[in-house]
Tab-separated table of C-alpha atoms in Angstrom:
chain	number	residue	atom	x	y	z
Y	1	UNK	CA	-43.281	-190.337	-89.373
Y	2	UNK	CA	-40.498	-192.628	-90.534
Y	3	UNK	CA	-39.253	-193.285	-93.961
Y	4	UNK	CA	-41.718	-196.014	-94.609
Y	5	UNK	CA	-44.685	-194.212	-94.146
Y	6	UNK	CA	-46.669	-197.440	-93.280
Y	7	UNK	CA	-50.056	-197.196	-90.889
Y	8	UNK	CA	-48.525	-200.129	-88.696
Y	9	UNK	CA	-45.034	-198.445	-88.722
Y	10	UNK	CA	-44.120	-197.309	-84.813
Y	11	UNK	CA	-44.631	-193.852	-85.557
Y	12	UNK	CA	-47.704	-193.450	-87.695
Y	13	UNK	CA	-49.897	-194.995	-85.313
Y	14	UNK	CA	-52.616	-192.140	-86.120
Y	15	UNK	CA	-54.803	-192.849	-89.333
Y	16	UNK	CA	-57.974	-191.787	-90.094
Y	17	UNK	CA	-61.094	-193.286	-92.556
Y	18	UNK	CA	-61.517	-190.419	-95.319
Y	19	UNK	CA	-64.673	-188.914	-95.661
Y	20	UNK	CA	-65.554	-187.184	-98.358
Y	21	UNK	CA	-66.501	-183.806	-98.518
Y	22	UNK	CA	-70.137	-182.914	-98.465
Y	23	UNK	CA	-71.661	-180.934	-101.833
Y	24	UNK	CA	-72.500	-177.410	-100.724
Y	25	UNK	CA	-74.800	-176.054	-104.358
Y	26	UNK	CA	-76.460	-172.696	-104.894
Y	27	UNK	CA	-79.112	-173.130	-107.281
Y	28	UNK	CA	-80.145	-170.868	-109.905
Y	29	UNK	CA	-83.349	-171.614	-111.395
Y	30	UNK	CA	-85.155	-169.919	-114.579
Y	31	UNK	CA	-88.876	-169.322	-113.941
Y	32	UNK	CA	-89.486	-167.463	-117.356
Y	33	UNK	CA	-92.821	-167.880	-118.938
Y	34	UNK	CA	-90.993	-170.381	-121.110
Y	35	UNK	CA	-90.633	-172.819	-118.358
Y	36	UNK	CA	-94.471	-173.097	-117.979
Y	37	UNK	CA	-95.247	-173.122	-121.628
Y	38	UNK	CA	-96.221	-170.059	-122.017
Y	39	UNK	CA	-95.786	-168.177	-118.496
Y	40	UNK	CA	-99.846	-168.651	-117.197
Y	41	UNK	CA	-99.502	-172.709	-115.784
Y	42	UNK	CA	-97.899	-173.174	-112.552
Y	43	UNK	CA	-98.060	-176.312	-110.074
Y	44	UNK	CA	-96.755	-177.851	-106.724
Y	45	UNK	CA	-94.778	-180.478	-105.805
Y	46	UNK	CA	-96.252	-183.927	-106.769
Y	47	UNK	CA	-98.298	-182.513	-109.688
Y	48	UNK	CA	-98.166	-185.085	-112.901
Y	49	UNK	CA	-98.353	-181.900	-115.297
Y	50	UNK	CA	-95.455	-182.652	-118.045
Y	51	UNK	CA	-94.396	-179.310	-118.427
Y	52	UNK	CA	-91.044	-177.700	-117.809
Y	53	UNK	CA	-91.166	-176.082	-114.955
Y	54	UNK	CA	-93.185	-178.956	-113.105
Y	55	UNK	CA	-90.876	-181.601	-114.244
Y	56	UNK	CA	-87.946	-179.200	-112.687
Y	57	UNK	CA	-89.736	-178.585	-109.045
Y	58	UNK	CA	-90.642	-182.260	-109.312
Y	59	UNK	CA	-86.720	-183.336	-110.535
Y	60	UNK	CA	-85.124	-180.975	-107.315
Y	61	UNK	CA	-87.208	-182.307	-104.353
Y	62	UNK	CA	-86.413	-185.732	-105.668
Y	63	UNK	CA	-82.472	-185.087	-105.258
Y	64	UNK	CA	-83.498	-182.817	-101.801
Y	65	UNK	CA	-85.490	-185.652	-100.460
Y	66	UNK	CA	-82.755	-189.010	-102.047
Y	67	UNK	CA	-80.949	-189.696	-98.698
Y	68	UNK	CA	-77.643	-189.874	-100.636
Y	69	UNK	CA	-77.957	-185.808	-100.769
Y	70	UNK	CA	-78.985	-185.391	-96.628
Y	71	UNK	CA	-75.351	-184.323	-96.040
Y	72	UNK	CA	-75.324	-181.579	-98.577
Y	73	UNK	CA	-76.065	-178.224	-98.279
Y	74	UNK	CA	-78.344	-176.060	-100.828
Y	75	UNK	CA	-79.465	-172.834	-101.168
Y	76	UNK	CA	-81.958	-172.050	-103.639
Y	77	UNK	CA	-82.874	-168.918	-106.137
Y	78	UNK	CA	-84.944	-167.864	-109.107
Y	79	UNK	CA	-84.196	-165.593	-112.279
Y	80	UNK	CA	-85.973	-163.323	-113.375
Y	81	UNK	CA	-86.323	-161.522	-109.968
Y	82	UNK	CA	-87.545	-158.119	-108.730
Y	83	UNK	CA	-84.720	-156.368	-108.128
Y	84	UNK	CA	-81.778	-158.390	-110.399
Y	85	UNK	CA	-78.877	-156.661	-111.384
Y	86	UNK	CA	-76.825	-157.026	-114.640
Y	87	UNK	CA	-74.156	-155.958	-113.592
Y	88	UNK	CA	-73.999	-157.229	-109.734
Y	89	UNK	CA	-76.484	-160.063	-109.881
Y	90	UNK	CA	-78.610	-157.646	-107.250
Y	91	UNK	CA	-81.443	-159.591	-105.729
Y	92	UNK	CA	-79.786	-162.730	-107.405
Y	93	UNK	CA	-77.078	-162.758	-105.129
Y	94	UNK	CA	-79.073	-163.435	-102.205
Y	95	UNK	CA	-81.289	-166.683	-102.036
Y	96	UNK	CA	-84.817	-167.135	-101.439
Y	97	UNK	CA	-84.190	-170.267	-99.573
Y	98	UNK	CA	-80.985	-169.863	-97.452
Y	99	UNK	CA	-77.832	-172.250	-97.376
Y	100	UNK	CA	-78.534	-174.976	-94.951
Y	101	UNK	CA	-77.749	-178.961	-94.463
Y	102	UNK	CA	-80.806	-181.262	-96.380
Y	103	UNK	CA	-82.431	-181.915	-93.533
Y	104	UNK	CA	-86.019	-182.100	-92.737
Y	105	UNK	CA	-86.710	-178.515	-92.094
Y	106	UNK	CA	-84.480	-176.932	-94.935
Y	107	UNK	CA	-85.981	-179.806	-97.422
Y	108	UNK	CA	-89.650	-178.182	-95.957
Y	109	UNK	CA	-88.197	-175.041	-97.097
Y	110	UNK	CA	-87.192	-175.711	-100.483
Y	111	UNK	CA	-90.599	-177.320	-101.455
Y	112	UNK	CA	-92.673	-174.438	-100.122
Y	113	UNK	CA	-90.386	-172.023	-101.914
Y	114	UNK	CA	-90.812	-173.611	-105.232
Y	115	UNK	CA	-94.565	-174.288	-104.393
Y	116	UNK	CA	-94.980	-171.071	-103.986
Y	117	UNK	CA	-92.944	-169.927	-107.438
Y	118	UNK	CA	-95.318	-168.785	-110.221
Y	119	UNK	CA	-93.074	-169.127	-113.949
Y	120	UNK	CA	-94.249	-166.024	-115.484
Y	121	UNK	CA	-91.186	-163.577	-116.121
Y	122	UNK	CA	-90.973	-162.250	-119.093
Y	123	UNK	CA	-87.491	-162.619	-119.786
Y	124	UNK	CA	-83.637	-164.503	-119.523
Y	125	UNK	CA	-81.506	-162.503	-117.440
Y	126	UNK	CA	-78.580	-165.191	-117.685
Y	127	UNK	CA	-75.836	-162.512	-117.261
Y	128	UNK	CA	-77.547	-161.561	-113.769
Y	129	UNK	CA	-78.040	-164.971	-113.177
Y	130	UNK	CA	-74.745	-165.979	-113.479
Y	131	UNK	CA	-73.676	-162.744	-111.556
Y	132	UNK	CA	-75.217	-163.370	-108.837
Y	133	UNK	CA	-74.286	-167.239	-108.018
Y	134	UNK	CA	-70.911	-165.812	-108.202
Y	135	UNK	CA	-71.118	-162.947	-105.965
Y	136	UNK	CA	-72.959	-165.159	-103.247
Y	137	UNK	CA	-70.627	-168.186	-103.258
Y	138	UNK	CA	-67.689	-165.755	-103.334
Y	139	UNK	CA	-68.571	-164.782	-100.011
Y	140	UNK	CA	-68.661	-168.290	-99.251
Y	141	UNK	CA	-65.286	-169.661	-97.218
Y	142	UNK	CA	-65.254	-173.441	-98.760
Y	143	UNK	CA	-61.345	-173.533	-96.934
Y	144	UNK	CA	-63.418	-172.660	-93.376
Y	145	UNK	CA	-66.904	-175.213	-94.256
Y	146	UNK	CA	-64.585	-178.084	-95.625
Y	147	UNK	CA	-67.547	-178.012	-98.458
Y	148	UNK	CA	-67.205	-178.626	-101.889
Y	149	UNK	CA	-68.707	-175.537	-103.226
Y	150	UNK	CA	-70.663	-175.027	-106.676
Y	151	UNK	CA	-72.805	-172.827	-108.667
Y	152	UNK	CA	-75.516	-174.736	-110.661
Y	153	UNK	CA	-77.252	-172.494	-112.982
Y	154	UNK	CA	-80.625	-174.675	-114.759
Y	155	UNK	CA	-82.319	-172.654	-118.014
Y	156	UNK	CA	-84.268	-173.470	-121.038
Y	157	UNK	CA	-83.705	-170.142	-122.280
Y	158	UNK	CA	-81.705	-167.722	-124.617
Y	159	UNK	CA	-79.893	-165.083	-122.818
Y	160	UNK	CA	-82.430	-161.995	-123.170
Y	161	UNK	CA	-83.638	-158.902	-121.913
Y	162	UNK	CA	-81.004	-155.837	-121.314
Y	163	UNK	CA	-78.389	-157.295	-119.791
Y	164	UNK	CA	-75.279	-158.522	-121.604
Y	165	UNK	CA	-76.449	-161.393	-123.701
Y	166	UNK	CA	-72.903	-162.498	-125.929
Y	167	UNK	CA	-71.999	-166.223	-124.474
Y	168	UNK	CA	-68.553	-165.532	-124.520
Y	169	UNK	CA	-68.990	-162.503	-121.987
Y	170	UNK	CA	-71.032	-164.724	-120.155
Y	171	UNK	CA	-67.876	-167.536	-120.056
Y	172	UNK	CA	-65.650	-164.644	-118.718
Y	173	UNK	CA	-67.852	-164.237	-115.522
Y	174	UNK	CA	-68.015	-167.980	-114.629
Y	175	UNK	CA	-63.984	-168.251	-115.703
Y	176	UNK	CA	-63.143	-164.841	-113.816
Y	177	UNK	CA	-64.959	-166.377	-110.801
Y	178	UNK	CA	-63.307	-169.724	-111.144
Y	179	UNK	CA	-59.786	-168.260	-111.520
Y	180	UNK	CA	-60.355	-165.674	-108.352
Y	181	UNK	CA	-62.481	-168.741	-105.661
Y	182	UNK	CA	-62.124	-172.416	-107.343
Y	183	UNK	CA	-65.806	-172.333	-107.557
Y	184	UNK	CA	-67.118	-174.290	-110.422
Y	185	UNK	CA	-70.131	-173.529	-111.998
Y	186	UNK	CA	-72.309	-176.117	-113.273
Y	187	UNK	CA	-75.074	-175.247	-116.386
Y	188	UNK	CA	-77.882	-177.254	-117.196
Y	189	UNK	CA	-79.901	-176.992	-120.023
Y	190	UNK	CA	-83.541	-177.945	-120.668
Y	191	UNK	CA	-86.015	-177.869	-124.209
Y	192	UNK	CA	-85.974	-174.713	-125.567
Y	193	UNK	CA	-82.195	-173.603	-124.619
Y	194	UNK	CA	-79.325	-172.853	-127.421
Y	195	UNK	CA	-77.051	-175.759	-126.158
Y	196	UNK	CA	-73.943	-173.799	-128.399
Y	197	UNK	CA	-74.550	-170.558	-126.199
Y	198	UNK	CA	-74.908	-173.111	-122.754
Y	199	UNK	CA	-71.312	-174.734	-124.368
Y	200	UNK	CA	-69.591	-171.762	-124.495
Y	201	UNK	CA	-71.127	-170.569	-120.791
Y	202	UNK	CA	-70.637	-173.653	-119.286
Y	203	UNK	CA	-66.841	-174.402	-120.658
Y	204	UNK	CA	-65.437	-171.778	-118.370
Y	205	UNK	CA	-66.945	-173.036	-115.576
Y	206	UNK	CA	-64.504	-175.511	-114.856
Y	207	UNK	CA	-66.259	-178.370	-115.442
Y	208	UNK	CA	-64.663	-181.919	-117.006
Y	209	UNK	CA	-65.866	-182.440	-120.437
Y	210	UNK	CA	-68.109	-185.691	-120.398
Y	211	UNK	CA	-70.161	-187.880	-123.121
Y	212	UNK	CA	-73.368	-187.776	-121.483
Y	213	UNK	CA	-76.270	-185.681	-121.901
Y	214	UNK	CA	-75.011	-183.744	-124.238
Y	215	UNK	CA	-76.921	-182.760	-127.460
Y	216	UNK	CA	-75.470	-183.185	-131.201
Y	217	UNK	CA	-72.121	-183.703	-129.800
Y	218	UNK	CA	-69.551	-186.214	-128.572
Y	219	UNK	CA	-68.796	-184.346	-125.564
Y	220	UNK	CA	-70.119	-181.223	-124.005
Y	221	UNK	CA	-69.133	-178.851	-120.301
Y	222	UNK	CA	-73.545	-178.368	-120.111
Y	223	UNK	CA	-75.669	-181.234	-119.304
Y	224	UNK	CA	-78.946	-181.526	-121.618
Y	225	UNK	CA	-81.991	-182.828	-119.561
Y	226	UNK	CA	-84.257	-182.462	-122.485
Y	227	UNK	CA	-87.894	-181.572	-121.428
Y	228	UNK	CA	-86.816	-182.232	-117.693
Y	229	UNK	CA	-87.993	-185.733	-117.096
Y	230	UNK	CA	-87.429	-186.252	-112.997
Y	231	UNK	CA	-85.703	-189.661	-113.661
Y	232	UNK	CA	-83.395	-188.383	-116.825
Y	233	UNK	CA	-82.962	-184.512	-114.199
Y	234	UNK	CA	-82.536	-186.149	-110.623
Y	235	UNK	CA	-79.634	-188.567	-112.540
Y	236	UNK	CA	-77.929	-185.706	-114.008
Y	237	UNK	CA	-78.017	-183.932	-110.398
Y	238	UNK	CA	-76.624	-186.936	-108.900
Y	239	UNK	CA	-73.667	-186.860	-111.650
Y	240	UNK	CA	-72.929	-183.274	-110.677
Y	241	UNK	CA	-72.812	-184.178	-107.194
Y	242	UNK	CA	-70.261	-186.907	-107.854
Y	243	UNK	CA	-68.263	-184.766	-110.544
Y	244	UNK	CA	-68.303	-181.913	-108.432
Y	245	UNK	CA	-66.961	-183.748	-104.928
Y	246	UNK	CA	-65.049	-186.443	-107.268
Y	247	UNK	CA	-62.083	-187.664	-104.647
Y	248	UNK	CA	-62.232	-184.753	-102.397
Y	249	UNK	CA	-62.055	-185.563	-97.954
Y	250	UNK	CA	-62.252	-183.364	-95.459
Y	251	UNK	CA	-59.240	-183.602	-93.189
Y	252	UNK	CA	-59.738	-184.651	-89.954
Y	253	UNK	CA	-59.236	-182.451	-86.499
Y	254	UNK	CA	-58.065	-184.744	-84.392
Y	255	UNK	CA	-58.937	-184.895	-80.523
Y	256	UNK	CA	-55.543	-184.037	-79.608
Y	257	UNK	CA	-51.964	-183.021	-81.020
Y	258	UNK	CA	-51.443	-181.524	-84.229
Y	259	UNK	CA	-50.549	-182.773	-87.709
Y	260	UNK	CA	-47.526	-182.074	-89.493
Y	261	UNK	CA	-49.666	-182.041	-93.186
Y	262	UNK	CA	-46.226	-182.159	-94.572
Y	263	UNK	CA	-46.432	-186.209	-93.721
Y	264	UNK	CA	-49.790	-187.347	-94.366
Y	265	UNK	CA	-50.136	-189.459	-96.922
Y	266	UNK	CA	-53.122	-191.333	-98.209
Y	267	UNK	CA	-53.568	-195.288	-98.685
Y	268	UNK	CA	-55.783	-196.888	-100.978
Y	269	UNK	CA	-56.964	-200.561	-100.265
Y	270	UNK	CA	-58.150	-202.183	-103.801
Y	271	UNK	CA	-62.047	-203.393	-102.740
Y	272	UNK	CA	-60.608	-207.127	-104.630
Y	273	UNK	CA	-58.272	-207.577	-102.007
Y	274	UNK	CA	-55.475	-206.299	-104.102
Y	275	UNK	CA	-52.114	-204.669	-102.613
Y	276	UNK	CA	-52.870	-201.927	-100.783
Y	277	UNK	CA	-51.310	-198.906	-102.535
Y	278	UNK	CA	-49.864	-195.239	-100.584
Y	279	UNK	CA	-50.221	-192.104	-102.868
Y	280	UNK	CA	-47.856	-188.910	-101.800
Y	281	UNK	CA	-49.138	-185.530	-102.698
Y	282	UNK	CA	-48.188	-182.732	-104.932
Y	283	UNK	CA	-47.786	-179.092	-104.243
Y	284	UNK	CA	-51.283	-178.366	-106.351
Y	285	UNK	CA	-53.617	-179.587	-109.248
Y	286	UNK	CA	-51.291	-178.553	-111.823
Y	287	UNK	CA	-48.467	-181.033	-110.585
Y	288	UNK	CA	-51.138	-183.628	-110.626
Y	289	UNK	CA	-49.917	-187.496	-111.490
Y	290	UNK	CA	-51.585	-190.909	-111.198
Y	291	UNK	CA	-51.134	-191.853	-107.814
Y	292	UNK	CA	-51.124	-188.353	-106.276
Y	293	UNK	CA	-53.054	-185.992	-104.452
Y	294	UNK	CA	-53.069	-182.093	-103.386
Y	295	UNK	CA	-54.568	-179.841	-100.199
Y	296	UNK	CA	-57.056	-177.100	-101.033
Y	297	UNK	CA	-54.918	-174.666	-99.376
Y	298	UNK	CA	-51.043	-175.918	-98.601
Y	299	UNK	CA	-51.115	-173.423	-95.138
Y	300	UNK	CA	-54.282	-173.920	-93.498
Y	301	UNK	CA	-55.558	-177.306	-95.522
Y	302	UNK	CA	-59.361	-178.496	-95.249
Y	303	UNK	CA	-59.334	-181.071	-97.915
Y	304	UNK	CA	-57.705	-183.568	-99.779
Y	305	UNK	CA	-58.252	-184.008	-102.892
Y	306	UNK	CA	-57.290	-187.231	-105.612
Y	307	UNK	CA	-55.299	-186.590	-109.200
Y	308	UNK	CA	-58.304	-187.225	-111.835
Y	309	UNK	CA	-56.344	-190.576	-112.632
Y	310	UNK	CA	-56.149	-191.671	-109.123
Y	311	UNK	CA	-59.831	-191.004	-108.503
Y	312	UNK	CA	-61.034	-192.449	-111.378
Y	313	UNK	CA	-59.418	-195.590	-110.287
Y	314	UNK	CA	-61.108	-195.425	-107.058
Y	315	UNK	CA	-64.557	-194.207	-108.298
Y	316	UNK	CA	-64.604	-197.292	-110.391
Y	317	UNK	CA	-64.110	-199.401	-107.340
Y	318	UNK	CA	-66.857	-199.339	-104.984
Y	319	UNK	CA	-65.387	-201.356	-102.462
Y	320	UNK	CA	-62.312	-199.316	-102.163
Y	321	UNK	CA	-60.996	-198.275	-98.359
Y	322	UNK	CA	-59.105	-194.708	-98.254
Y	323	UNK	CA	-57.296	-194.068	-95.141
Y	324	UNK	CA	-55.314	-191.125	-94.279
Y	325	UNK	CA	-52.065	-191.843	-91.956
Y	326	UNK	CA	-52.085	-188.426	-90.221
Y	327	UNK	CA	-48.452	-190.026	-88.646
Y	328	UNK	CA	-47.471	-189.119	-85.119
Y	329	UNK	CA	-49.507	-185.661	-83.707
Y	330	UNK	CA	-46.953	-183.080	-82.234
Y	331	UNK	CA	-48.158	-180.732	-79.767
């Protein structure tokens, strides 16, 4: 790779069109009595009933079944279940629905699952809840899927029942999980919820602050989807999905030779026609600059990801062309 570092240069005659990463989200959703006004309605897919917990089924096969999520992968839960642990997450941990890609068959799944859901507990287990998305994604590799990987956690609920219900013991299992795997965790709250107690969850889950869908304040970490409207719910899950993979690509394997990952570098051509612009990296996400980048893992990197200045630049062109000049291979 020669001091120039351009994609016609003799040497870096290897480049590559970034793709990003897909989503991979476990799901955590409350089926408390709450959700159903009262714990005795349920309904399927497609119903019209305005309820919570039909406007959430409703809002989730929308965003299974919007092409722009086929590439993800989702696995799918419910709290309060038999078997929940406070202290482990217990039956929590382990999905009804299994991780899989959106396709057909797993989007089959999902609906039947939820079809099949009756919202009659009798309580708000958050702190197993919350448990158990992080004990399950834990075990999940996102360096070996090339995934970005999330926890979304979707209540109307106070924390309740005998497990730990203080909010900011509930922050230190999302933060102790983010610090130990990266994993974010997203929390979104519906009518009904204590949006202070979701605040304080949600803020050490990793998540940018935003202006949007918030409720009494200027900015919040929680999103606020009211009584669960499909339109207002499937538009807040799309905004997760694009907070949550931002300006992260996969790097590519190429067919033959090996990268030096010390000489990549990635090239941004404006969508206006503008100079095209080359952006070096940094060691990690605290070094982070406009105009840099950073590897999930600096030995054995999966993914690149953009500075938050950098991608916001690029987010707000939708024409924009990133490239990465993997240089010469080696063997």
């Amino acid at each position: 790779f020669d001091n120039s570092g351009s994609a016609d240069s003799a040497c870096a005659a290897v480049t590559a069109a970034a793709e990003l990463a897909p989503l991979e989200a476990y799901i955590m959703l409350d089926r408390s009595g709450s959700m159903a006004s009262g714990g005795s309605q349920d309904c399927n897919v497609g119903s019209s009933s305005t309820y919570k917990w039909c406007y959430a089924i409703n809002a989730l096969d929308g965003y299974f079944q919007d092409p722009g999520s086929w590439n993800n992968w989702v696995a799918l839960q419910y709290f309060p279940i038999t078997n929940y642990s406070c202290s482990t997450g217990g039956a929590c941990a382990t999905p009804s629905i299994a991780r899989g890609v959106l396709d057909a068959t797993q989007r089959t799944k999902l609906r039947n699952s939820m079809n099949a859901i009756v919202p009659n507990g009798t309580n708000t287990p958050t702190e197993a809840a919350l448990r158990g998305l992080a004990a399950y994604t834990a075990n999940i590799k996102p360096q070996a899927t090339g995934h970005s990987l999330i926890g979304i956690l979707i209540t109307d609920g106070i924390p309740e029942g005998n497990c730990n219900n203080n909010a900011a013991s509930l922050k230190t299992i999302v933060q102790t999980h983010l610090n130990a795997t990266g994993i974010r965790t997203f929390v979104i709250g519906m009518t009904g919820a204590n949006f202070t107690t979701l605040e304080t969850i949600a803020s050490g889950g990793g998540v940018p602050a935003h202006n949007d869908y918030c409720s009494g304040t200027a900015t919040c970490t929680y999103y606020n989807v009211g009584n669960g409207n499909p339109t207002v719910f499937i538009e807040v899950l799309k905004k997760i999905q694009q907070t949550a993979i931002g300006c992260t690509y996969q790097v590519p394997v190429p067919d033959a030779g090996v990268i030096d990952y010390s000489k990549v570098k990635v090239e941004y051509e404006p969508g206006n026609g503008g100079a095209v612009q080359q952006f070096d990296s940094v060691p990690d996400a605290s070094q982070c600059a406009a105009g840099k980048w950073f590897y999930d893992d600096n030995n054995n990197p999966t993914k690149v990801t953009l500075c938050p200045d950098t991608c916001t630049a690029i987010q707000a062109d939708p024409q924009a062309k990133v490239t990465l000049l993997l240089g010469c291979l080696g063997s």
